[in-house]
């Protein structure tokens, strides 16, 4: 190695040591590699620098979804997920992803293929699941998208507390099949009619 190169390396090491030992490195901005929405891939794990919540990305056509992984136990229940694979994204990128809270359980290792679609409502490291007890037409009428449904394992499904079913509002009410329909008006109006 030439004397000139040795001097350059020696100066660089000396300056680096001085900066780190003086504490100046603590106030220097750290270079953080961040991913953008355009660079994300399906199944990628993302979080922001200001929030420890980890989301899994789902890309279907033009739709870009994110789903919260409830807690570390849920994360660890998926053998293919790895903590060192979590990408840091800026808040604008995180906000550009549509949050999905719809899941169904398919777990071939445990012989489970649950066709029920649940809406998840996280609350810290716990949460509630509610079955979307409706027909496919009612599901679509409620503005849900089929491609926003994530597949989860039994452990994750069962860690959520079961809440009341979600049913379609007007479309789930059966049409009356009786001979006639009695209509009653307000108490201050004594008129009523049979149709």
mmCIF file of C-alpha atoms in Angstrom:
data_model
loop_
_atom_site.group_PDB
_atom_site.id
_atom_site.type_symbol
_atom_site.label_atom_id
_atom_site.label_comp_id
_atom_site.label_asym_id
_atom_site.label_seq_id
_atom_site.Cartn_x
_atom_site.Cartn_y
_atom_site.Cartn_z
ATOM 1 C CA UNK A 1 0.000 0.000 0.000
ATOM 2 C CA UNK A 2 1.359 3.422 -0.896
ATOM 3 C CA UNK A 3 2.256 6.028 1.713
ATOM 4 C CA UNK A 4 -0.357 8.414 0.292
ATOM 5 C CA UNK A 5 -3.171 5.848 0.664
ATOM 6 C CA UNK A 6 -1.986 4.994 4.198
ATOM 7 C CA UNK A 7 -2.126 8.689 5.157
ATOM 8 C CA UNK A 8 -5.635 9.080 3.708
ATOM 9 C CA UNK A 9 -6.894 6.023 5.609
ATOM 10 C CA UNK A 10 -5.174 7.182 8.783
ATOM 11 C CA UNK A 11 -6.715 10.665 8.534
ATOM 12 C CA UNK A 12 -10.166 9.207 7.810
ATOM 13 C CA UNK A 13 -9.961 6.856 10.803
ATOM 14 C CA UNK A 14 -8.706 9.678 13.023
ATOM 15 C CA UNK A 15 -11.536 12.032 11.998
ATOM 16 C CA UNK A 16 -14.155 9.306 12.368
ATOM 17 C CA UNK A 17 -12.862 8.447 15.832
ATOM 18 C CA UNK A 18 -12.882 12.137 16.822
ATOM 19 C CA UNK A 19 -16.470 12.645 15.595
ATOM 20 C CA UNK A 20 -17.787 9.558 17.377
ATOM 21 C CA UNK A 21 -15.894 10.138 20.612
ATOM 22 C CA UNK A 22 -16.942 13.796 20.795
ATOM 23 C CA UNK A 23 -20.619 12.933 20.490
ATOM 24 C CA UNK A 24 -21.091 14.914 17.274
ATOM 25 C CA UNK A 25 -22.296 11.761 15.570
ATOM 26 C CA UNK A 26 -25.320 11.725 17.857
ATOM 27 C CA UNK A 27 -26.623 14.995 16.474
ATOM 28 C CA UNK A 28 -25.812 14.205 12.858
ATOM 29 C CA UNK A 29 -28.859 12.990 10.925
ATOM 30 C CA UNK A 30 -28.839 9.285 10.336
ATOM 31 C CA UNK A 31 -29.336 8.040 6.818
ATOM 32 C CA UNK A 32 -32.398 5.783 6.961
ATOM 33 C CA UNK A 33 -33.322 3.705 3.981
ATOM 34 C CA UNK A 34 -37.013 4.178 3.297
ATOM 35 C CA UNK A 35 -39.194 2.462 0.770
ATOM 36 C CA UNK A 36 -41.807 4.258 -1.292
ATOM 37 C CA UNK A 37 -45.234 2.927 -2.268
ATOM 38 C CA UNK A 38 -43.992 2.401 -5.819
ATOM 39 C CA UNK A 39 -41.120 0.204 -4.618
ATOM 40 C CA UNK A 40 -43.143 -1.996 -2.264
ATOM 41 C CA UNK A 41 -43.840 -5.614 -3.118
ATOM 42 C CA UNK A 42 -46.701 -7.910 -2.159
ATOM 43 C CA UNK A 43 -46.172 -9.442 1.287
ATOM 44 C CA UNK A 44 -43.649 -6.828 2.383
ATOM 45 C CA UNK A 45 -43.564 -5.721 6.016
ATOM 46 C CA UNK A 46 -43.620 -1.970 6.675
ATOM 47 C CA UNK A 47 -43.602 0.502 9.546
ATOM 48 C CA UNK A 48 -42.828 4.181 10.039
ATOM 49 C CA UNK A 49 -39.967 5.589 12.095
ATOM 50 C CA UNK A 50 -42.382 7.150 14.605
ATOM 51 C CA UNK A 51 -44.665 4.153 15.182
ATOM 52 C CA UNK A 52 -43.774 0.563 16.158
ATOM 53 C CA UNK A 53 -46.879 -0.890 14.438
ATOM 54 C CA UNK A 54 -45.961 -3.346 11.681
ATOM 55 C CA UNK A 55 -48.184 -3.847 8.633
ATOM 56 C CA UNK A 56 -48.133 -6.414 5.855
ATOM 57 C CA UNK A 57 -48.626 -5.082 2.330
ATOM 58 C CA UNK A 58 -51.021 -6.629 -0.183
ATOM 59 C CA UNK A 59 -50.918 -5.542 -3.816
ATOM 60 C CA UNK A 60 -53.770 -6.568 -6.113
ATOM 61 C CA UNK A 61 -53.948 -4.784 -9.458
ATOM 62 C CA UNK A 62 -54.121 -1.069 -8.740
ATOM 63 C CA UNK A 63 -55.100 -1.642 -5.096
ATOM 64 C CA UNK A 64 -52.463 -1.274 -2.389
ATOM 65 C CA UNK A 65 -53.509 -2.497 1.049
ATOM 66 C CA UNK A 66 -51.897 -2.694 4.469
ATOM 67 C CA UNK A 67 -53.007 -4.813 7.419
ATOM 68 C CA UNK A 68 -51.857 -4.372 10.988
ATOM 69 C CA UNK A 69 -50.089 -7.310 12.584
ATOM 70 C CA UNK A 70 -51.704 -7.168 16.020
ATOM 71 C CA UNK A 71 -48.754 -7.966 18.285
ATOM 72 C CA UNK A 72 -45.375 -9.762 18.434
ATOM 73 C CA UNK A 73 -47.008 -13.128 19.248
ATOM 74 C CA UNK A 74 -49.092 -12.925 16.068
ATOM 75 C CA UNK A 75 -46.015 -11.882 14.080
ATOM 76 C CA UNK A 76 -44.031 -14.834 15.435
ATOM 77 C CA UNK A 77 -46.881 -17.272 14.657
ATOM 78 C CA UNK A 78 -46.055 -16.829 10.978
ATOM 79 C CA UNK A 79 -42.838 -18.746 10.401
ATOM 80 C CA UNK A 80 -42.105 -16.972 7.117
ATOM 81 C CA UNK A 81 -42.087 -13.459 8.646
ATOM 82 C CA UNK A 82 -38.789 -12.064 9.845
ATOM 83 C CA UNK A 83 -38.161 -9.035 12.062
ATOM 84 C CA UNK A 84 -35.102 -8.042 10.045
ATOM 85 C CA UNK A 85 -37.183 -7.795 6.857
ATOM 86 C CA UNK A 86 -39.331 -4.881 8.087
ATOM 87 C CA UNK A 87 -38.989 -1.857 5.791
ATOM 88 C CA UNK A 88 -39.214 1.674 7.148
ATOM 89 C CA UNK A 89 -41.467 3.922 5.075
ATOM 90 C CA UNK A 90 -42.313 7.582 5.422
ATOM 91 C CA UNK A 91 -45.747 8.625 6.675
ATOM 92 C CA UNK A 92 -46.885 9.676 3.182
ATOM 93 C CA UNK A 93 -46.172 6.182 1.865
ATOM 94 C CA UNK A 94 -47.959 4.570 4.813
ATOM 95 C CA UNK A 95 -50.949 6.875 4.285
ATOM 96 C CA UNK A 96 -51.092 5.983 0.574
ATOM 97 C CA UNK A 97 -51.839 2.342 1.467
ATOM 98 C CA UNK A 98 -55.504 1.524 2.145
ATOM 99 C CA UNK A 99 -56.018 -0.085 5.533
ATOM 100 C CA UNK A 100 -57.744 -3.453 5.289
ATOM 101 C CA UNK A 101 -59.352 -5.046 8.306
ATOM 102 C CA UNK A 102 -60.983 -8.008 6.530
ATOM 103 C CA UNK A 103 -59.613 -11.530 6.974
ATOM 104 C CA UNK A 104 -60.482 -15.171 6.589
ATOM 105 C CA UNK A 105 -58.720 -18.135 8.149
ATOM 106 C CA UNK A 106 -56.996 -20.697 5.971
ATOM 107 C CA UNK A 107 -54.497 -22.870 7.776
ATOM 108 C CA UNK A 108 -53.733 -26.136 5.933
ATOM 109 C CA UNK A 109 -51.269 -27.222 8.651
ATOM 110 C CA UNK A 110 -54.188 -27.379 11.097
ATOM 111 C CA UNK A 111 -56.755 -28.538 8.528
ATOM 112 C CA UNK A 112 -58.741 -25.282 8.707
ATOM 113 C CA UNK A 113 -60.472 -23.605 5.785
ATOM 114 C CA UNK A 114 -62.933 -21.228 7.434
ATOM 115 C CA UNK A 115 -65.021 -19.485 4.756
ATOM 116 C CA UNK A 116 -66.200 -16.786 7.194
ATOM 117 C CA UNK A 117 -64.892 -13.280 6.537
ATOM 118 C CA UNK A 118 -64.191 -11.288 9.684
ATOM 119 C CA UNK A 119 -63.744 -7.571 10.273
ATOM 120 C CA UNK A 120 -60.939 -6.968 12.764
ATOM 121 C CA UNK A 121 -60.959 -4.079 15.222
ATOM 122 C CA UNK A 122 -57.544 -3.815 16.881
ATOM 123 C CA UNK A 123 -57.252 -2.098 20.251
ATOM 124 C CA UNK A 124 -53.600 -1.924 21.234
ATOM 125 C CA UNK A 125 -52.192 -5.469 21.324
ATOM 126 C CA UNK A 126 -55.678 -7.021 21.550
ATOM 127 C CA UNK A 127 -58.781 -6.742 19.416
ATOM 128 C CA UNK A 128 -62.195 -7.965 18.358
ATOM 129 C CA UNK A 129 -63.292 -9.939 15.309
ATOM 130 C CA UNK A 130 -66.806 -9.688 13.876
ATOM 131 C CA UNK A 131 -68.203 -12.086 11.289
ATOM 132 C CA UNK A 132 -69.589 -10.381 8.190
ATOM 133 C CA UNK A 133 -72.799 -12.418 8.237
ATOM 134 C CA UNK A 134 -74.091 -11.421 4.809
ATOM 135 C CA UNK A 135 -74.502 -12.680 1.270
ATOM 136 C CA UNK A 136 -71.925 -11.894 -1.426
ATOM 137 C CA UNK A 137 -74.326 -9.324 -2.915
ATOM 138 C CA UNK A 138 -74.739 -7.651 0.489
ATOM 139 C CA UNK A 139 -70.951 -7.695 0.942
ATOM 140 C CA UNK A 140 -70.484 -5.824 -2.335
ATOM 141 C CA UNK A 141 -73.401 -3.462 -1.606
ATOM 142 C CA UNK A 142 -71.638 -2.521 1.657
ATOM 143 C CA UNK A 143 -68.669 -1.330 -0.475
ATOM 144 C CA UNK A 144 -66.319 -4.106 0.629
ATOM 145 C CA UNK A 145 -63.797 -5.352 -1.931
ATOM 146 C CA UNK A 146 -63.034 -9.060 -2.343
ATOM 147 C CA UNK A 147 -59.344 -8.392 -2.932
ATOM 148 C CA UNK A 148 -58.959 -6.627 0.429
ATOM 149 C CA UNK A 149 -59.486 -9.917 2.317
ATOM 150 C CA UNK A 150 -56.253 -11.183 3.881
ATOM 151 C CA UNK A 151 -55.677 -14.833 4.778
ATOM 152 C CA UNK A 152 -54.647 -15.468 8.383
ATOM 153 C CA UNK A 153 -53.747 -18.495 10.488
ATOM 154 C CA UNK A 154 -55.738 -20.088 13.330
ATOM 155 C CA UNK A 155 -53.574 -18.514 16.027
ATOM 156 C CA UNK A 156 -54.289 -15.002 14.785
ATOM 157 C CA UNK A 157 -58.003 -15.663 14.266
ATOM 158 C CA UNK A 158 -58.373 -17.048 17.767
ATOM 159 C CA UNK A 159 -56.383 -14.297 19.517
ATOM 160 C CA UNK A 160 -59.158 -11.818 18.678
ATOM 161 C CA UNK A 161 -62.213 -11.714 20.967
ATOM 162 C CA UNK A 162 -65.442 -12.560 19.138
ATOM 163 C CA UNK A 163 -67.839 -9.629 18.810
ATOM 164 C CA UNK A 164 -71.355 -9.434 17.443
ATOM 165 C CA UNK A 165 -71.970 -10.303 13.796
ATOM 166 C CA UNK A 166 -72.093 -7.567 11.198
ATOM 167 C CA UNK A 167 -75.142 -7.894 8.973
ATOM 168 C CA UNK A 168 -76.301 -5.921 5.975
ATOM 169 C CA UNK A 169 -78.766 -3.197 6.925
ATOM 170 C CA UNK A 170 -81.698 -2.746 4.553
ATOM 171 C CA UNK A 171 -80.857 -5.519 2.136
ATOM 172 C CA UNK A 172 -80.776 -8.204 4.851
ATOM 173 C CA UNK A 173 -84.366 -7.517 5.926
ATOM 174 C CA UNK A 174 -86.707 -9.963 4.224
ATOM 175 C CA UNK A 175 -89.491 -8.588 2.086
ATOM 176 C CA UNK A 176 -92.856 -9.164 3.802
ATOM 177 C CA UNK A 177 -94.798 -11.972 2.164
ATOM 178 C CA UNK A 178 -98.114 -11.473 4.011
ATOM 179 C CA UNK A 179 -101.473 -10.790 2.370
ATOM 180 C CA UNK A 180 -101.520 -7.203 3.547
ATOM 181 C CA UNK A 181 -99.391 -4.723 5.395
ATOM 182 C CA UNK A 182 -100.716 -2.581 8.222
ATOM 183 C CA UNK A 183 -99.285 0.898 8.430
ATOM 184 C CA UNK A 184 -99.651 2.887 11.617
ATOM 185 C CA UNK A 185 -99.118 6.609 11.644
ATOM 186 C CA UNK A 186 -97.909 8.787 14.479
ATOM 187 C CA UNK A 187 -99.855 8.740 17.766
ATOM 188 C CA UNK A 188 -101.283 12.201 17.085
ATOM 189 C CA UNK A 189 -102.744 10.989 13.749
ATOM 190 C CA UNK A 190 -105.573 8.486 14.370
ATOM 191 C CA UNK A 191 -105.644 7.352 10.747
ATOM 192 C CA UNK A 192 -104.270 3.973 9.748
ATOM 193 C CA UNK A 193 -104.635 1.970 6.602
ATOM 194 C CA UNK A 194 -104.287 -1.539 5.304
ATOM 195 C CA UNK A 195 -102.505 -1.909 2.019
#
